[in-house]
Amino acid sequence: MLRVIRISALLLLALVVGVWGYAWTTRGPDETLGEAFASRLAGIFGQELAVPSAGGGGMQLPGGITLGGAFELTNQEGRAVTDRDFAGRWMLVYFGFTYCPDVCPTELGTIASALDAMGADGEQVTPVLISIDPERDTPAALADYVGRFHPRMQGLTGTPEQVAAVARRYRVYYSKVQRPEMTTYLMDHSSFIYLVGPDGRVRSMFRPETSPEAMASAVTSQLRSGARPAS
Ligand code: NI
């Protein structure tokens, strides 16, 4: 028994050291080591742990970690918006970019299908894409893009500093990738979908490739459990 505990402790230590090292080598220019560690750790648990109470696919955040909060960005009509413009509304938020070849369209399609599957409940939730590629994602480019997924989807962009600030609050990782064989660059980025409550705080995270059905059922149960924070 003691030996089992000792081996488990060693494995846990190895995991923490490994994630720390991974965070150290992959963190973005604006990310502190602590933030990188938290986001890589969330990545691991998001892929391995499904919390059945959240409907399978929803991830409850450990108490004490607050994601979400204030932001200042520009919407697809070119108007300055802040978190206060969304206060009192539920949101499903995804961070991505319009030039993404595959993952972003898939995840945005999942959000749209989940909202449709929720019927009338879905109307309480605003789908939001926040661009992590503000250099190319102008309001006009976003307007054209988000309209392809859902009529109510909001596309938000901003200055590089504004985008970096909101990404930090959501522990989103992103970084420009330019390979010699490519004529243009891509963005490497974390790919969680965040359910944000009426108070602007993240209530659940959905890992990549969550099904629309699982997302719809998890979001519906959060809406029905009221405006109470999850922690
Ligand atoms: Ni993408």
mmCIF file of C-alpha atoms and ligand atoms in Angstrom:
data_model
loop_
_atom_site.group_PDB
_atom_site.id
_atom_site.type_symbol
_atom_site.label_atom_id
_atom_site.label_comp_id
_atom_site.label_asym_id
_atom_site.label_seq_id
_atom_site.Cartn_x
_atom_site.Cartn_y
_atom_site.Cartn_z
ATOM 1 C CA MET A 1 0.000 0.000 0.000
ATOM 2 C CA LEU A 2 2.757 2.423 0.957
ATOM 3 C CA ARG A 3 4.504 1.557 -2.241
ATOM 4 C CA VAL A 4 1.387 2.356 -4.255
ATOM 5 C CA ILE A 5 1.158 5.749 -2.548
ATOM 6 C CA ARG A 6 4.845 6.389 -3.174
ATOM 7 C CA ILE A 7 4.554 5.502 -6.858
ATOM 8 C CA SER A 8 1.394 7.608 -7.258
ATOM 9 C CA ALA A 9 3.131 10.564 -5.614
ATOM 10 C CA LEU A 10 6.100 10.177 -7.946
ATOM 11 C CA LEU A 11 3.826 9.977 -10.983
ATOM 12 C CA LEU A 12 1.958 13.081 -9.861
ATOM 13 C CA LEU A 13 5.233 14.906 -9.332
ATOM 14 C CA ALA A 14 6.396 13.844 -12.788
ATOM 15 C CA LEU A 15 3.122 15.109 -14.295
ATOM 16 C CA VAL A 16 3.424 18.504 -12.577
ATOM 17 C CA VAL A 17 7.078 18.882 -13.583
ATOM 18 C CA GLY A 18 6.258 17.787 -17.131
ATOM 19 C CA VAL A 19 3.379 20.233 -17.527
ATOM 20 C CA TRP A 20 5.514 22.993 -15.997
ATOM 21 C CA GLY A 21 8.268 22.295 -18.516
ATOM 22 C CA TYR A 22 5.762 22.169 -21.353
ATOM 23 C CA ALA A 23 4.232 25.472 -20.207
ATOM 24 C CA TRP A 24 7.736 26.985 -19.994
ATOM 25 C CA THR A 25 8.617 26.060 -23.572
ATOM 26 C CA THR A 26 5.251 26.821 -25.202
ATOM 27 C CA ARG A 27 4.038 29.916 -23.398
ATOM 28 C CA GLY A 28 3.115 32.961 -25.483
ATOM 29 C CA PRO A 29 4.966 36.287 -25.313
ATOM 30 C CA ASP A 30 2.251 37.874 -23.162
ATOM 31 C CA GLU A 31 1.665 34.876 -20.925
ATOM 32 C CA THR A 32 3.210 34.562 -17.475
ATOM 33 C CA LEU A 33 4.552 31.142 -16.535
ATOM 34 C CA GLY A 34 1.733 30.715 -13.998
ATOM 35 C CA GLU A 35 -0.910 31.448 -16.616
ATOM 36 C CA ALA A 36 0.734 29.092 -19.099
ATOM 37 C CA PHE A 37 0.845 26.363 -16.444
ATOM 38 C CA ALA A 38 -2.847 26.822 -15.574
ATOM 39 C CA SER A 39 -3.909 26.730 -19.199
ATOM 40 C CA ARG A 40 -1.807 23.642 -20.084
ATOM 41 C CA LEU A 41 -3.120 21.870 -16.976
ATOM 42 C CA ALA A 42 -6.704 22.759 -17.942
ATOM 43 C CA GLY A 43 -5.924 21.354 -21.391
ATOM 44 C CA ILE A 44 -4.905 18.021 -19.931
ATOM 45 C CA PHE A 45 -7.847 17.685 -17.584
ATOM 46 C CA GLY A 46 -10.255 19.001 -20.210
ATOM 47 C CA GLN A 47 -9.280 16.127 -22.455
ATOM 48 C CA GLU A 48 -9.318 13.458 -19.792
ATOM 49 C CA LEU A 49 -12.085 14.401 -17.418
ATOM 50 C CA ALA A 50 -15.735 14.673 -18.320
ATOM 51 C CA VAL A 51 -17.870 15.724 -15.376
ATOM 52 C CA PRO A 52 -21.101 13.735 -15.629
ATOM 53 C CA SER A 53 -23.076 16.301 -13.600
ATOM 54 C CA ALA A 54 -22.396 18.886 -16.303
ATOM 55 C CA GLY A 55 -23.973 16.624 -18.891
ATOM 56 C CA GLY A 56 -20.852 14.948 -20.301
ATOM 57 C CA GLY A 57 -18.484 17.315 -22.065
ATOM 58 C CA GLY A 58 -19.023 20.237 -19.723
ATOM 59 C CA MET A 59 -16.109 20.928 -17.408
ATOM 60 C CA GLN A 60 -16.675 22.513 -14.025
ATOM 61 C CA LEU A 61 -13.827 24.726 -12.949
ATOM 62 C CA PRO A 62 -12.053 24.062 -9.705
ATOM 63 C CA GLY A 63 -13.132 26.645 -7.105
ATOM 64 C CA GLY A 64 -10.845 29.626 -6.837
ATOM 65 C CA ILE A 65 -9.969 29.868 -10.523
ATOM 66 C CA THR A 66 -11.990 32.651 -12.062
ATOM 67 C CA LEU A 67 -12.058 32.824 -15.824
ATOM 68 C CA GLY A 68 -13.722 35.546 -17.836
ATOM 69 C CA GLY A 69 -14.517 39.085 -16.743
ATOM 70 C CA ALA A 70 -13.972 42.541 -18.186
ATOM 71 C CA PHE A 71 -12.971 43.200 -21.797
ATOM 72 C CA GLU A 72 -12.922 46.032 -24.319
ATOM 73 C CA LEU A 73 -13.222 45.007 -27.963
ATOM 74 C CA THR A 74 -14.825 46.026 -31.285
ATOM 75 C CA ASN A 75 -17.798 44.181 -32.755
ATOM 76 C CA GLN A 76 -18.386 43.226 -36.393
ATOM 77 C CA GLU A 77 -20.223 46.500 -36.993
ATOM 78 C CA GLY A 78 -17.088 48.419 -35.971
ATOM 79 C CA ARG A 79 -18.612 49.553 -32.662
ATOM 80 C CA ALA A 80 -16.646 49.525 -29.400
ATOM 81 C CA VAL A 81 -18.146 46.996 -26.957
ATOM 82 C CA THR A 82 -17.287 45.855 -23.448
ATOM 83 C CA ASP A 83 -18.373 42.991 -21.196
ATOM 84 C CA ARG A 84 -21.073 45.337 -19.876
ATOM 85 C CA ASP A 85 -22.853 45.204 -23.243
ATOM 86 C CA PHE A 86 -23.357 41.469 -22.609
ATOM 87 C CA ALA A 87 -24.212 41.700 -18.892
ATOM 88 C CA GLY A 88 -27.303 39.704 -17.974
ATOM 89 C CA ARG A 89 -26.913 37.440 -21.007
ATOM 90 C CA TRP A 90 -25.468 33.963 -21.261
ATOM 91 C CA MET A 91 -22.735 33.534 -23.862
ATOM 92 C CA LEU A 92 -20.936 30.686 -25.570
ATOM 93 C CA VAL A 93 -17.506 32.136 -26.326
ATOM 94 C CA TYR A 94 -14.864 30.748 -28.659
ATOM 95 C CA PHE A 95 -11.446 32.240 -29.423
ATOM 96 C CA GLY A 96 -10.344 31.638 -33.015
ATOM 97 C CA PHE A 97 -9.683 33.285 -36.367
ATOM 98 C CA THR A 98 -11.380 33.469 -39.735
ATOM 99 C CA TYR A 99 -8.422 32.023 -41.680
ATOM 100 C CA CYS A 100 -8.473 28.816 -39.585
ATOM 101 C CA PRO A 101 -8.667 25.901 -42.027
ATOM 102 C CA ASP A 102 -10.463 23.349 -39.871
ATOM 103 C CA VAL A 103 -10.756 23.480 -36.090
ATOM 104 C CA CYS A 104 -12.440 26.881 -35.722
ATOM 105 C CA PRO A 105 -15.190 26.194 -38.290
ATOM 106 C CA THR A 106 -15.903 22.842 -36.634
ATOM 107 C CA GLU A 107 -16.197 24.318 -33.145
ATOM 108 C CA LEU A 108 -18.289 27.304 -34.311
ATOM 109 C CA GLY A 109 -20.566 24.881 -36.150
ATOM 110 C CA THR A 110 -20.930 22.901 -32.922
ATOM 111 C CA ILE A 111 -21.987 26.046 -31.033
ATOM 112 C CA ALA A 112 -24.586 26.856 -33.694
ATOM 113 C CA SER A 113 -25.969 23.290 -33.711
ATOM 114 C CA ALA A 114 -26.106 23.198 -29.903
ATOM 115 C CA LEU A 115 -28.094 26.451 -29.795
ATOM 116 C CA ASP A 116 -30.499 25.176 -32.440
ATOM 117 C CA ALA A 117 -30.928 21.915 -30.507
ATOM 118 C CA MET A 118 -31.832 23.910 -27.377
ATOM 119 C CA GLY A 119 -34.930 25.421 -29.038
ATOM 120 C CA ALA A 120 -36.360 28.409 -27.149
ATOM 121 C CA ASP A 121 -33.720 28.062 -24.384
ATOM 122 C CA GLY A 122 -31.050 28.665 -27.004
ATOM 123 C CA GLU A 123 -32.310 32.223 -27.494
ATOM 124 C CA GLN A 124 -31.021 33.113 -24.021
ATOM 125 C CA VAL A 125 -27.463 32.432 -25.183
ATOM 126 C CA THR A 126 -25.384 34.716 -27.425
ATOM 127 C CA PRO A 127 -22.738 32.908 -29.503
ATOM 128 C CA VAL A 128 -19.476 34.904 -29.635
ATOM 129 C CA LEU A 129 -16.263 34.510 -31.634
ATOM 130 C CA ILE A 130 -13.334 36.521 -30.260
ATOM 131 C CA SER A 131 -10.548 36.803 -32.833
ATOM 132 C CA ILE A 132 -7.009 36.004 -31.763
ATOM 133 C CA ASP A 133 -5.805 37.280 -35.174
ATOM 134 C CA PRO A 134 -6.727 40.978 -35.017
ATOM 135 C CA GLU A 135 -4.171 41.767 -37.741
ATOM 136 C CA ARG A 136 -6.389 40.138 -40.398
ATOM 137 C CA ASP A 137 -9.766 39.852 -38.676
ATOM 138 C CA THR A 138 -11.240 43.280 -39.298
ATOM 139 C CA PRO A 139 -14.850 43.942 -38.270
ATOM 140 C CA ALA A 140 -15.922 43.530 -41.925
ATOM 141 C CA ALA A 141 -14.117 40.176 -42.258
ATOM 142 C CA LEU A 142 -15.759 38.979 -39.042
ATOM 143 C CA ALA A 143 -19.224 40.142 -40.100
ATOM 144 C CA ASP A 144 -19.012 38.047 -43.240
ATOM 145 C CA TYR A 145 -17.600 35.051 -41.342
ATOM 146 C CA VAL A 146 -19.843 34.761 -38.276
ATOM 147 C CA GLY A 147 -22.983 35.157 -40.382
ATOM 148 C CA ARG A 148 -22.169 31.844 -42.048
ATOM 149 C CA PHE A 149 -22.523 30.016 -38.723
ATOM 150 C CA HIS A 150 -25.407 31.624 -36.849
ATOM 151 C CA PRO A 151 -27.562 34.710 -37.458
ATOM 152 C CA ARG A 152 -27.020 35.948 -33.884
ATOM 153 C CA MET A 153 -23.296 35.177 -33.657
ATOM 154 C CA GLN A 154 -21.165 38.153 -32.605
ATOM 155 C CA GLY A 155 -17.641 38.564 -33.964
ATOM 156 C CA LEU A 156 -15.299 40.567 -31.749
ATOM 157 C CA THR A 157 -11.832 41.866 -32.528
ATOM 158 C CA GLY A 158 -9.670 44.700 -31.242
ATOM 159 C CA THR A 159 -6.181 46.050 -30.965
ATOM 160 C CA PRO A 160 -3.487 43.422 -30.338
ATOM 161 C CA GLU A 161 -3.336 44.677 -26.739
ATOM 162 C CA GLN A 162 -7.113 44.372 -26.223
ATOM 163 C CA VAL A 163 -7.101 40.844 -27.645
ATOM 164 C CA ALA A 164 -4.136 39.865 -25.467
ATOM 165 C CA ALA A 165 -5.955 41.219 -22.397
ATOM 166 C CA VAL A 166 -9.158 39.237 -22.960
ATOM 167 C CA ALA A 167 -7.176 36.092 -23.844
ATOM 168 C CA ARG A 168 -5.305 36.391 -20.540
ATOM 169 C CA ARG A 169 -8.566 36.567 -18.609
ATOM 170 C CA TYR A 170 -9.766 33.354 -20.273
ATOM 171 C CA ARG A 171 -6.315 31.686 -20.101
ATOM 172 C CA VAL A 172 -6.344 31.342 -23.881
ATOM 173 C CA TYR A 173 -3.059 30.505 -25.551
ATOM 174 C CA TYR A 174 -2.336 31.704 -29.102
ATOM 175 C CA SER A 175 0.715 32.237 -31.225
ATOM 176 C CA LYS A 176 1.543 33.035 -34.844
ATOM 177 C CA VAL A 177 2.941 30.172 -36.934
ATOM 178 C CA GLN A 178 4.834 30.958 -40.138
ATOM 179 C CA ARG A 179 6.345 28.024 -41.976
ATOM 180 C CA PRO A 180 8.750 28.531 -44.914
ATOM 181 C CA GLU A 181 6.516 26.601 -47.326
ATOM 182 C CA MET A 182 3.464 28.710 -46.528
ATOM 183 C CA THR A 183 2.682 32.001 -48.239
ATOM 184 C CA THR A 184 0.647 33.148 -45.265
ATOM 185 C CA TYR A 185 0.679 32.535 -41.540
ATOM 186 C CA LEU A 186 -1.596 30.497 -39.282
ATOM 187 C CA MET A 187 -2.470 30.915 -35.636
ATOM 188 C CA ASP A 188 -1.859 28.137 -33.159
ATOM 189 C CA HIS A 189 -4.419 28.457 -30.378
ATOM 190 C CA SER A 190 -6.151 26.639 -27.554
ATOM 191 C CA SER A 191 -9.633 25.527 -28.485
ATOM 192 C CA PHE A 192 -12.079 25.476 -25.591
ATOM 193 C CA ILE A 193 -15.637 26.750 -25.739
ATOM 194 C CA TYR A 194 -16.600 28.786 -22.680
ATOM 195 C CA LEU A 195 -20.089 29.033 -21.220
ATOM 196 C CA VAL A 196 -20.251 32.491 -19.617
ATOM 197 C CA GLY A 197 -22.969 33.368 -17.123
ATOM 198 C CA PRO A 198 -24.946 36.630 -16.875
ATOM 199 C CA ASP A 199 -22.285 37.956 -14.446
ATOM 200 C CA GLY A 200 -19.524 37.577 -17.059
ATOM 201 C CA ARG A 201 -17.859 34.640 -15.302
ATOM 202 C CA VAL A 202 -17.058 31.360 -17.012
ATOM 203 C CA ARG A 203 -19.346 28.598 -15.704
ATOM 204 C CA SER A 204 -18.142 25.669 -17.803
ATOM 205 C CA MET A 205 -15.590 24.866 -20.446
ATOM 206 C CA PHE A 206 -16.145 22.427 -23.272
ATOM 207 C CA ARG A 207 -13.196 20.545 -24.626
ATOM 208 C CA PRO A 208 -12.572 20.356 -28.380
ATOM 209 C CA GLU A 209 -14.812 17.928 -30.259
ATOM 210 C CA THR A 210 -17.620 18.002 -27.700
ATOM 211 C CA SER A 211 -20.810 16.964 -29.501
ATOM 212 C CA PRO A 212 -23.589 19.534 -30.069
ATOM 213 C CA GLU A 213 -25.988 17.261 -28.128
ATOM 214 C CA ALA A 214 -23.717 17.111 -25.045
ATOM 215 C CA MET A 215 -23.180 20.861 -25.196
ATOM 216 C CA ALA A 216 -26.908 21.586 -25.577
ATOM 217 C CA SER A 217 -27.779 19.423 -22.589
ATOM 218 C CA ALA A 218 -25.011 20.864 -20.370
ATOM 219 C CA VAL A 219 -25.915 24.461 -21.247
ATOM 220 C CA THR A 220 -29.632 23.838 -20.744
ATOM 221 C CA SER A 221 -29.026 22.410 -17.276
ATOM 222 C CA GLN A 222 -26.852 25.424 -16.368
ATOM 223 C CA LEU A 223 -29.571 27.829 -17.552
ATOM 224 C CA ARG A 224 -32.167 26.007 -15.488
ATOM 225 C CA SER A 225 -30.009 25.875 -12.370
ATOM 226 C CA GLY A 226 -30.206 29.676 -12.382
ATOM 227 C CA ALA A 227 -27.702 32.506 -12.361
ATOM 228 C CA ARG A 228 -25.708 31.098 -9.470
ATOM 229 C CA PRO A 229 -21.918 30.724 -9.989
ATOM 230 C CA ALA A 230 -20.776 27.120 -10.233
ATOM 231 C CA SER A 231 -18.115 27.286 -7.522
HETATM 232 NI NI NI B 1 -8.577 27.529 -35.283
#
